[in-house]
PDB file of C-alpha atoms in Angstrom:
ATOM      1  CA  UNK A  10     187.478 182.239 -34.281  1.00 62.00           C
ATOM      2  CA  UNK A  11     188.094 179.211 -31.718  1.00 78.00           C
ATOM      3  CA  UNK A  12     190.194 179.537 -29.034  1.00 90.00           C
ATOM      4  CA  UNK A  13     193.426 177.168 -29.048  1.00 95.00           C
ATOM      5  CA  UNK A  14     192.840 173.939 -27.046  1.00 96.00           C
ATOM      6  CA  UNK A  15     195.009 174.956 -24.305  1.00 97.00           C
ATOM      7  CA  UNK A  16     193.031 177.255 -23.368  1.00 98.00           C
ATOM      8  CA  UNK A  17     190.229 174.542 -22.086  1.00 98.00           C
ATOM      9  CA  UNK A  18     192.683 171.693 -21.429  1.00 98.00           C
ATOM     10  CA  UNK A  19     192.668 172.355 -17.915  1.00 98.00           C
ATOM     11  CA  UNK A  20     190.621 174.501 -15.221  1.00 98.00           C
ATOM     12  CA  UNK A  21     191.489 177.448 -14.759  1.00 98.00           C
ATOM     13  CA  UNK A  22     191.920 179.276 -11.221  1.00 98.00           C
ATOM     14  CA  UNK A  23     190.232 182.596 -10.554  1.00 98.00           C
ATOM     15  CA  UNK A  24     192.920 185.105  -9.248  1.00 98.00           C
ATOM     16  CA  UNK A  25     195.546 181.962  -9.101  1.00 98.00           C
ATOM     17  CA  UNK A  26     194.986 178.872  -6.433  1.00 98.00           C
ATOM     18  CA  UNK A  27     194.500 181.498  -3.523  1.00 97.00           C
ATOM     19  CA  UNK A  28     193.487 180.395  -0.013  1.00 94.00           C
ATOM     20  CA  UNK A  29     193.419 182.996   2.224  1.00 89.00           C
ATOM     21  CA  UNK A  30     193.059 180.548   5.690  1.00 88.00           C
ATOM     22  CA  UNK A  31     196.400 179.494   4.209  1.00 90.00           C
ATOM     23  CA  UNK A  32     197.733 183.017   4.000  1.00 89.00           C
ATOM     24  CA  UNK A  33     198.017 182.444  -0.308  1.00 94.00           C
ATOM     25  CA  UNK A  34     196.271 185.944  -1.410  1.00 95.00           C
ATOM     26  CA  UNK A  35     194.201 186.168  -5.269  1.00 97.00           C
ATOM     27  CA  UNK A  36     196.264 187.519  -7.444  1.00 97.00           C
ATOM     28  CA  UNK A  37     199.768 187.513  -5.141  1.00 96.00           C
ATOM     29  CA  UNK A  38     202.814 185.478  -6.045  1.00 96.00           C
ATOM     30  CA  UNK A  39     202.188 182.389  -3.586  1.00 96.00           C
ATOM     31  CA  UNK A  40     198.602 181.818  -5.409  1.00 98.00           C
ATOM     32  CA  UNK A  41     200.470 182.201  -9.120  1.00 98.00           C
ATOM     33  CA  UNK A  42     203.671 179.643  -7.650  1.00 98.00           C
ATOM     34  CA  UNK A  43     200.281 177.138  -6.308  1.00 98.00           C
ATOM     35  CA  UNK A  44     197.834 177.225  -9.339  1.00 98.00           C
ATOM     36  CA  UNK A  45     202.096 176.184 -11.093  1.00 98.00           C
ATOM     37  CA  UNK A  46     202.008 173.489  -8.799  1.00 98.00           C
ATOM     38  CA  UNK A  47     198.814 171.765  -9.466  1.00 98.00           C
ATOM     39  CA  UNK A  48     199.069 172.605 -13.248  1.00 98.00           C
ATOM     40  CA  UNK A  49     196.604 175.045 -13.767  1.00 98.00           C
ATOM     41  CA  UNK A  50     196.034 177.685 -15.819  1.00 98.00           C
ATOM     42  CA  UNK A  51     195.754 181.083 -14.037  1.00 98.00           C
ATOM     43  CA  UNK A  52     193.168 183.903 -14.392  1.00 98.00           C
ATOM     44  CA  UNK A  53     194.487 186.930 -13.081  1.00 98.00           C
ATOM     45  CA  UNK A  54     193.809 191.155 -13.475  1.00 98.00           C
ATOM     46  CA  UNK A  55     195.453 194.067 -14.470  1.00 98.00           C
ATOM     47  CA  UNK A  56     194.872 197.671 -13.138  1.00 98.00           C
ATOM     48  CA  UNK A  57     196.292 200.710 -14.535  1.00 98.00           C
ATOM     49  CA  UNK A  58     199.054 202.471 -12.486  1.00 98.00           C
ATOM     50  CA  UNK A  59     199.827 206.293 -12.386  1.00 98.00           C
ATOM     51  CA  UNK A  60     202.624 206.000 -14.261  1.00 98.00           C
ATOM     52  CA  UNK A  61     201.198 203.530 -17.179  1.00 98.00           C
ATOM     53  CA  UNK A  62     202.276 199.806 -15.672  1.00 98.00           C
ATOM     54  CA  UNK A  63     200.197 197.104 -15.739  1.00 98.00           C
ATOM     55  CA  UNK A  64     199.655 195.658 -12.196  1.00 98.00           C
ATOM     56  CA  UNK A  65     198.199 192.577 -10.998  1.00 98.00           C
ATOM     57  CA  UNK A  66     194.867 193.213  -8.996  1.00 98.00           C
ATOM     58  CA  UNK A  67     191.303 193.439  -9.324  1.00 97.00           C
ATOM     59  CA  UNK A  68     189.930 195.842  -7.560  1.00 97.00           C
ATOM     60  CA  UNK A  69     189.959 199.478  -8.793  1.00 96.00           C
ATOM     61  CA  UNK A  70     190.686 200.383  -5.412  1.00 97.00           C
ATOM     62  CA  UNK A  71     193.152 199.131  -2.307  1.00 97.00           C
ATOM     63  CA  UNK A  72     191.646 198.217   0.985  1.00 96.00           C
ATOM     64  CA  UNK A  73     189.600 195.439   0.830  1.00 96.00           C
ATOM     65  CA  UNK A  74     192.858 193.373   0.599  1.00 94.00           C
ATOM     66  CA  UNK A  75     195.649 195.420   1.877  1.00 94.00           C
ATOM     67  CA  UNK A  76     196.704 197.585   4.699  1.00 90.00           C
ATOM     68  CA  UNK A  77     196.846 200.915   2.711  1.00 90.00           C
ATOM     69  CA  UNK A  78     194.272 202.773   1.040  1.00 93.00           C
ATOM     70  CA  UNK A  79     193.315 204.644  -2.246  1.00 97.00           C
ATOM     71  CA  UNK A  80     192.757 204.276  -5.636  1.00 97.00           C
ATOM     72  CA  UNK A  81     195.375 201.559  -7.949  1.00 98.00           C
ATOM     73  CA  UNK A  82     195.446 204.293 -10.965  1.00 98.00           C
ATOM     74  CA  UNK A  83     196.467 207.124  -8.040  1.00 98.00           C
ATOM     75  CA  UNK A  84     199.719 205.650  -7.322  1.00 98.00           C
ATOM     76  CA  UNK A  85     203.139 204.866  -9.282  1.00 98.00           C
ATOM     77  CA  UNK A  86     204.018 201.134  -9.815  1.00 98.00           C
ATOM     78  CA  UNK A  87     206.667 201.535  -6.995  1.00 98.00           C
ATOM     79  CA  UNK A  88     203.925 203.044  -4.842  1.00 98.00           C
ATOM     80  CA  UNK A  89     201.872 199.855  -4.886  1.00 97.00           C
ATOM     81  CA  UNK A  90     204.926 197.154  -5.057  1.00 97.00           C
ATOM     82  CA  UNK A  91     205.213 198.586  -1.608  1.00 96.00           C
ATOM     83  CA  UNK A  92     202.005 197.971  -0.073  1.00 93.00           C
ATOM     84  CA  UNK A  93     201.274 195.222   2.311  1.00 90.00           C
ATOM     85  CA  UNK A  94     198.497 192.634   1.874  1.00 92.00           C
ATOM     86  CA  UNK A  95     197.023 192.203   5.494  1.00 91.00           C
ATOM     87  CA  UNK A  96     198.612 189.272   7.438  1.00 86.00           C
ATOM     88  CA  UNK A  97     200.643 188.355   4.767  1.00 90.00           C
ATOM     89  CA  UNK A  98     204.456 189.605   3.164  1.00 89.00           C
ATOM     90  CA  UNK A  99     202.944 189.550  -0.223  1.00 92.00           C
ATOM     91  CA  UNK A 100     203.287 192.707  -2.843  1.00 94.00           C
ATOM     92  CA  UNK A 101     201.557 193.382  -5.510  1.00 97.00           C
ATOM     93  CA  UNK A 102     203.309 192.145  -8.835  1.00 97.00           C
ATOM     94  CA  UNK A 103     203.298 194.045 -12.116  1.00 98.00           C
ATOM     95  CA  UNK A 104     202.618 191.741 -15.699  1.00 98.00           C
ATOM     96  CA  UNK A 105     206.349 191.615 -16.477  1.00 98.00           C
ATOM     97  CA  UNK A 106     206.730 189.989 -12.757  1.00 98.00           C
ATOM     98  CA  UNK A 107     204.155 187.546 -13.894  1.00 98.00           C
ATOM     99  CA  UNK A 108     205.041 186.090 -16.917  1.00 98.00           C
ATOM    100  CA  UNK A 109     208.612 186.069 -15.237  1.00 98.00           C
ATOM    101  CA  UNK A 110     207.171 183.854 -12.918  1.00 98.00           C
ATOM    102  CA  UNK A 111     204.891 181.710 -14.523  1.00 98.00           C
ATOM    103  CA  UNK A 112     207.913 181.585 -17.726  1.00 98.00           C
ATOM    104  CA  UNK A 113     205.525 179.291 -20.140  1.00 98.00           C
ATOM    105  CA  UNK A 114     204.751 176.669 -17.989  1.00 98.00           C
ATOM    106  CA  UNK A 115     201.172 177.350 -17.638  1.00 98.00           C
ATOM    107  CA  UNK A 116     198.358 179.780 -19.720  1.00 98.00           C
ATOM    108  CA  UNK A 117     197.463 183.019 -18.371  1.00 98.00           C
ATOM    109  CA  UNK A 118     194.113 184.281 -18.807  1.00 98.00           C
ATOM    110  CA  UNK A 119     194.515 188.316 -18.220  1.00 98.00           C
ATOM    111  CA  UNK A 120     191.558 190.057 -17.436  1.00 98.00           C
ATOM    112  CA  UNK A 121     191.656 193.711 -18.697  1.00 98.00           C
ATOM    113  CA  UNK A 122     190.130 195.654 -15.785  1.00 98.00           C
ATOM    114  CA  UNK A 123     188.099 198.551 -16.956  1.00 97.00           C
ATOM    115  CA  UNK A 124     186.769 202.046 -16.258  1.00 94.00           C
ATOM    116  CA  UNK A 125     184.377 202.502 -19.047  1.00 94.00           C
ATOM    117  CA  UNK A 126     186.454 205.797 -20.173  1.00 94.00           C
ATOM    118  CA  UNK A 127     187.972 204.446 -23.671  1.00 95.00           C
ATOM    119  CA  UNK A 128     191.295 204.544 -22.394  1.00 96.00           C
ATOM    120  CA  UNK A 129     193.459 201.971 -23.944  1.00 97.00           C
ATOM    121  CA  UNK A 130     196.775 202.411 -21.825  1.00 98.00           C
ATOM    122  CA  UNK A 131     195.829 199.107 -20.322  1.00 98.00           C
ATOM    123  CA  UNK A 132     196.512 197.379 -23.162  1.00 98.00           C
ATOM    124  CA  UNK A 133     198.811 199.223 -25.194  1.00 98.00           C
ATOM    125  CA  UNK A 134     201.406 198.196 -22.133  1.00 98.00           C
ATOM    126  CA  UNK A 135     199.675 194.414 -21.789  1.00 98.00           C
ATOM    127  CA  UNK A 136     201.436 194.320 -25.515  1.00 98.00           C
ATOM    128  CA  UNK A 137     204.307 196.027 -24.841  1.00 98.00           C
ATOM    129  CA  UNK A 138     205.070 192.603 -21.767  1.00 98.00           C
ATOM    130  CA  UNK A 139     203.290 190.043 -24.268  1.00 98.00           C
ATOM    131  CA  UNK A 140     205.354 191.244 -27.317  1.00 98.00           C
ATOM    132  CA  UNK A 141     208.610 189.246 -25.372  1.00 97.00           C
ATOM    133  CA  UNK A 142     206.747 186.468 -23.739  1.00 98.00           C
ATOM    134  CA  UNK A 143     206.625 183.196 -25.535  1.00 97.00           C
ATOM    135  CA  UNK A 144     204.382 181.005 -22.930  1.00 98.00           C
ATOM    136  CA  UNK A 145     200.420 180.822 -24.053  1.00 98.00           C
ATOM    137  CA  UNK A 146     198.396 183.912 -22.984  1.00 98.00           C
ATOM    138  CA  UNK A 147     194.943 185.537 -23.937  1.00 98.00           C
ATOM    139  CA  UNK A 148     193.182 188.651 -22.812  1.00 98.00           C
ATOM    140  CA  UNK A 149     190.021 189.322 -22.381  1.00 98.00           C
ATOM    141  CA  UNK A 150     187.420 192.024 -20.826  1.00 98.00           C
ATOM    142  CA  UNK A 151     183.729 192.902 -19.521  1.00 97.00           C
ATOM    143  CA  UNK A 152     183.982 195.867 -22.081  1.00 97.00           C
ATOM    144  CA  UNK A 153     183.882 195.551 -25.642  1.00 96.00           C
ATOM    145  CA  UNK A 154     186.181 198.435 -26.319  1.00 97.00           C
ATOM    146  CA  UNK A 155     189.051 196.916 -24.270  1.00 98.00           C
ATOM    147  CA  UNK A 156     188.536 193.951 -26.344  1.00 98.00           C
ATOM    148  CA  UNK A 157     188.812 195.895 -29.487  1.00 98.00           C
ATOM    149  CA  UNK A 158     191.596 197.110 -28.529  1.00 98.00           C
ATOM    150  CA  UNK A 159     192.668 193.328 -27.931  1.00 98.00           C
ATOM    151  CA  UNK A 160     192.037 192.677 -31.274  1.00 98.00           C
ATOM    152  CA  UNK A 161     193.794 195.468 -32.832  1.00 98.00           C
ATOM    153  CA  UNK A 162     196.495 196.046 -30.599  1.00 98.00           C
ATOM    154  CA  UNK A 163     197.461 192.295 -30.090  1.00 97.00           C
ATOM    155  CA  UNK A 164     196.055 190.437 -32.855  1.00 96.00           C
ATOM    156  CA  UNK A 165     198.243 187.290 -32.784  1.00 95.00           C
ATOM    157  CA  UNK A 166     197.016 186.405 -28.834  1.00 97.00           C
ATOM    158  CA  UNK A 167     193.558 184.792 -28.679  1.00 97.00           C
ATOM    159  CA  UNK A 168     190.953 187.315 -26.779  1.00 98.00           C
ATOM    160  CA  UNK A 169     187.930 186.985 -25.473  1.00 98.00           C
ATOM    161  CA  UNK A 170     185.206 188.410 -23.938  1.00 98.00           C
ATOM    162  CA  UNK A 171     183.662 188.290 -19.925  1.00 98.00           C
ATOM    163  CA  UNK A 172     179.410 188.414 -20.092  1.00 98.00           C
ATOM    164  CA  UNK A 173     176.316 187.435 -18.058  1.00 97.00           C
ATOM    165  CA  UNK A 174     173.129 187.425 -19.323  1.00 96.00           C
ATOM    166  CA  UNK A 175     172.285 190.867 -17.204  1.00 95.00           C
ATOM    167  CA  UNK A 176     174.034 193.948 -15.855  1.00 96.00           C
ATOM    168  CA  UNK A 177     171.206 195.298 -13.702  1.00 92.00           C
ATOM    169  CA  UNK A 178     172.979 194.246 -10.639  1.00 90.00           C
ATOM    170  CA  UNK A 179     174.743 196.697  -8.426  1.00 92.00           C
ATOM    171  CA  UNK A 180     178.131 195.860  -9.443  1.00 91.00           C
ATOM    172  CA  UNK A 181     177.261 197.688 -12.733  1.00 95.00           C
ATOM    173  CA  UNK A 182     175.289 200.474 -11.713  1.00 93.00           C
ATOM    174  CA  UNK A 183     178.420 203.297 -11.791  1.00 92.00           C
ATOM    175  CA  UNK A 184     177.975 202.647 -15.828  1.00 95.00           C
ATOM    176  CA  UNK A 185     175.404 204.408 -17.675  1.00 94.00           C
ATOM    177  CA  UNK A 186     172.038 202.267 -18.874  1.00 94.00           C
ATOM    178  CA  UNK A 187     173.435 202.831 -22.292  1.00 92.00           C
ATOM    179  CA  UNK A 188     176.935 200.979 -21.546  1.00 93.00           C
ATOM    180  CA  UNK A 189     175.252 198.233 -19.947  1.00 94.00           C
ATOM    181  CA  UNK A 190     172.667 197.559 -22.998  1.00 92.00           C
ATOM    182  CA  UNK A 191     175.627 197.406 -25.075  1.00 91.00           C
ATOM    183  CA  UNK A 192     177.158 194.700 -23.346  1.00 94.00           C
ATOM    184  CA  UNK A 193     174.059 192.614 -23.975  1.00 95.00           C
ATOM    185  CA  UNK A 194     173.559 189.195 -25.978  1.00 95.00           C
ATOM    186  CA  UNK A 195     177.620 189.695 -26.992  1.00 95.00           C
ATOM    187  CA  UNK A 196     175.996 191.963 -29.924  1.00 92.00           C
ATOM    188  CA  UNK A 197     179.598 193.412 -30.379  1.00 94.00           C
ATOM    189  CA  UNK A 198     181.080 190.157 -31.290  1.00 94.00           C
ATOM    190  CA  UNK A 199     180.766 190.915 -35.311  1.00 92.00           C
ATOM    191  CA  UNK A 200     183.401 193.940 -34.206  1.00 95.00           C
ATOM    192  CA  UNK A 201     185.305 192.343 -31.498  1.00 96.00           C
ATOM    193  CA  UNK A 202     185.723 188.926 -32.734  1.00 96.00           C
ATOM    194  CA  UNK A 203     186.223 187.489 -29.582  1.00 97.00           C
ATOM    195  CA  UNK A 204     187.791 183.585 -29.384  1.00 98.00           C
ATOM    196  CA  UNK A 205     186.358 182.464 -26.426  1.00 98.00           C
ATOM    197  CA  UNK A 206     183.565 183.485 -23.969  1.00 98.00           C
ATOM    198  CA  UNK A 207     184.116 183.139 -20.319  1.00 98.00           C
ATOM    199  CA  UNK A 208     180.385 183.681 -19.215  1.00 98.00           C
ATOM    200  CA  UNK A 209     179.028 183.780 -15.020  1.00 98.00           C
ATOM    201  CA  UNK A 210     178.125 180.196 -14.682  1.00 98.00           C
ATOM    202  CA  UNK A 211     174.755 180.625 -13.042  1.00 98.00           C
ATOM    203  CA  UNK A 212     173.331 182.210 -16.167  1.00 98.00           C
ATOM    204  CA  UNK A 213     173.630 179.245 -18.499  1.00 98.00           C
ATOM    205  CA  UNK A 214     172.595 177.876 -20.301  1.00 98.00           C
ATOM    206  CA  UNK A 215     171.799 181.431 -22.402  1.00 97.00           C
ATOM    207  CA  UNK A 216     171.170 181.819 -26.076  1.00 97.00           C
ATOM    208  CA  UNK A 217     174.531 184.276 -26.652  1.00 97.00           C
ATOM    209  CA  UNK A 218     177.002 181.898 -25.392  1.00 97.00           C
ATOM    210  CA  UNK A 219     175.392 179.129 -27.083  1.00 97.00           C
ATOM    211  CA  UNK A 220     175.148 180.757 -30.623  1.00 96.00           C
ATOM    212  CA  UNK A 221     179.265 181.982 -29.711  1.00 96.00           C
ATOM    213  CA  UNK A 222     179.944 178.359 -29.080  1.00 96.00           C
ATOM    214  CA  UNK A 223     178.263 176.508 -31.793  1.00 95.00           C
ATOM    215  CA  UNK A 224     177.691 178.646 -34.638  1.00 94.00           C
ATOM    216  CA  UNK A 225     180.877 180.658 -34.191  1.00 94.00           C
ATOM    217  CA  UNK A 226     182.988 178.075 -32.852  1.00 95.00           C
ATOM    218  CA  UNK A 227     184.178 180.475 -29.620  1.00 97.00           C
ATOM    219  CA  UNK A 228     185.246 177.893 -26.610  1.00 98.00           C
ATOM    220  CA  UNK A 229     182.881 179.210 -23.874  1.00 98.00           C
ATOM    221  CA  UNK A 230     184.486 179.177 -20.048  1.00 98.00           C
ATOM    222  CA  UNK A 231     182.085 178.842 -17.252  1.00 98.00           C
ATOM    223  CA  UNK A 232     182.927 181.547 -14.348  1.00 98.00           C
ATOM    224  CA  UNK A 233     183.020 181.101 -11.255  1.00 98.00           C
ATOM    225  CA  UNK A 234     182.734 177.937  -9.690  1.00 98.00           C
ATOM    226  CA  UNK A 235     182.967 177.339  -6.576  1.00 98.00           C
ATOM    227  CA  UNK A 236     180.136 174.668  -5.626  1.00 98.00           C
ATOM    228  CA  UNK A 237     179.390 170.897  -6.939  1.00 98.00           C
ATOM    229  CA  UNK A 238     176.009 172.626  -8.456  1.00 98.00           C
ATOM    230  CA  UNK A 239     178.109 174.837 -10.786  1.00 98.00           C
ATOM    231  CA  UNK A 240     180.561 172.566 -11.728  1.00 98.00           C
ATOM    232  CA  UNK A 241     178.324 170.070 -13.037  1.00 98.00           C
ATOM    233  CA  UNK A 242     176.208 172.702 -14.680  1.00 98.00           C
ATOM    234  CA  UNK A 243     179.531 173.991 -16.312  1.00 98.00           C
ATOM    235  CA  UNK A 244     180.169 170.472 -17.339  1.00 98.00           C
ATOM    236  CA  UNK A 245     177.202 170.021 -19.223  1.00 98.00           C
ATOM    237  CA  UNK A 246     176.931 173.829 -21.019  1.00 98.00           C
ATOM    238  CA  UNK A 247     180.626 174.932 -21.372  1.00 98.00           C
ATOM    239  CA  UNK A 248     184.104 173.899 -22.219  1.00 98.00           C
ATOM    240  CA  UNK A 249     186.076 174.524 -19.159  1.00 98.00           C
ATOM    241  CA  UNK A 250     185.486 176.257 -15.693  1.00 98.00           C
ATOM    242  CA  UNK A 251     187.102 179.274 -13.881  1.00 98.00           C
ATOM    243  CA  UNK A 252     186.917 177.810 -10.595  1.00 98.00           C
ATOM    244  CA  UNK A 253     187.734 178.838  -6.532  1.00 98.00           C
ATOM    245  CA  UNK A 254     187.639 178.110  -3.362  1.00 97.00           C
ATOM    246  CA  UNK A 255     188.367 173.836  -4.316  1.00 97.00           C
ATOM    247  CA  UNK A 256     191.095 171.943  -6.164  1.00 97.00           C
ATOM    248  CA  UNK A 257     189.860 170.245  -8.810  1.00 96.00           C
TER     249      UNK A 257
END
């Protein structure tokens, strides 16, 4: 259930080499083209569109980012291709744009952005674009049902899944106490079969992670590191980082 080595040859950076004091936005084109440059893999995300396209951003809505306004799965693919990210000429890029760009030279690590809602339209079309791309790609996802749908939906692409050791924070608190027990201690893995764990960095060393990584034989990615702290604590518990804000 390993992942393949490639996967924790290099580092891996969150949302592509951005900068924003440099005008290179997460998840744009210039902070694919610069994470290219220094040969490193690239995390990125994938929203839903109205119309069923898999776009590259993280948050469910636009704003914190972008001029306009609204939420990603409220507007056509077109819709948000033409929005403006503030003080930049960057547009949002769909999958297929990606792996155009990247072509192979590189992994992608796609992170399967998620409602909580059981709909799989996210990655039904993630292997609809991964079904013609050659270049080395895995998926992976906070919830366990996206990954199961990894799993059984693109079964030849190495998946994995996102944790922490607790979802009591107020990131999580939209999802019902019940959804966030389930996410605990990677107790789905028996279902998922995830190959790799990319786990928040500040809560290892944990006892899930550790029994995924040396009883299972899962890589385990450290996410996301940003200070000296973190990447030596990453060094010591983990396989590879997910790392911002510093070039390795």
């Amino acid at each position: 259930m390993r992942a393949p080595d490639w996967l924790t040859a290099r580092p891996v950076a969150h949302r592509g080499l951005h900068d924003i004091s440099r005008g290179i936005v997460e998840n744009m084109p210039g902070a694919v083209q610069a994470a290219i440059a220094g040969n490193f893999s690239i995390e990125v995300d994938i929203q839903l569109s109205a119309d069923g396209e898999a776009m590259v951003h993280h948050d469910h809505a636009l704003g914190r980012l972008t001029e306009a306004a609204g939420e990603v799965i409220e507007k056509t693919a077109a819709e948000l291709k033409a929005v403006r990210f503030k003080d930049t000429d960057e547009r949002m890029m769909s999958l297929s744009d990606l792996c155009a760009m990247v072509a192979g030279r590189v992994p992608i690590v796609i992170e399967v952005k998620s409602r909580f809602g059981g709909d799989r339209k996210l990655v039904e079309r993630m292997a609809e674009v991964l079904a013609s791309y050659d270049g080395p790609a895995v998926g992976m996802s906070f919830d366990p049902d996206q990954v199961l749908a990894l799993r059984e939906l693109l079964p030849s692409r190495p998946r994995g899944i996102v944790a922490q050791r607790s979802y009591e924070d107020e990131y999580w608190a939209y999802l019902t106490q019940e959804q966030r027990d389930s996410m605990l201690y990677l107790r789905h893995g028996l279902q998922t079969q995830p190959h790799f764990v990319a786990f928040k960095v500040d809560h290892l060393p944990a006892t899930a992670p550790w029994i995924a990584r040396n009883v299972f034989g899962c890589a385990l990615l450290g996410w996301t590191v940003r200070t000296q702290d973190q990447r030596t604590r990453v060094g010591r518990y983990a396989d590879q980082m997910i790392f911002e804000g510093f070039v390795p």
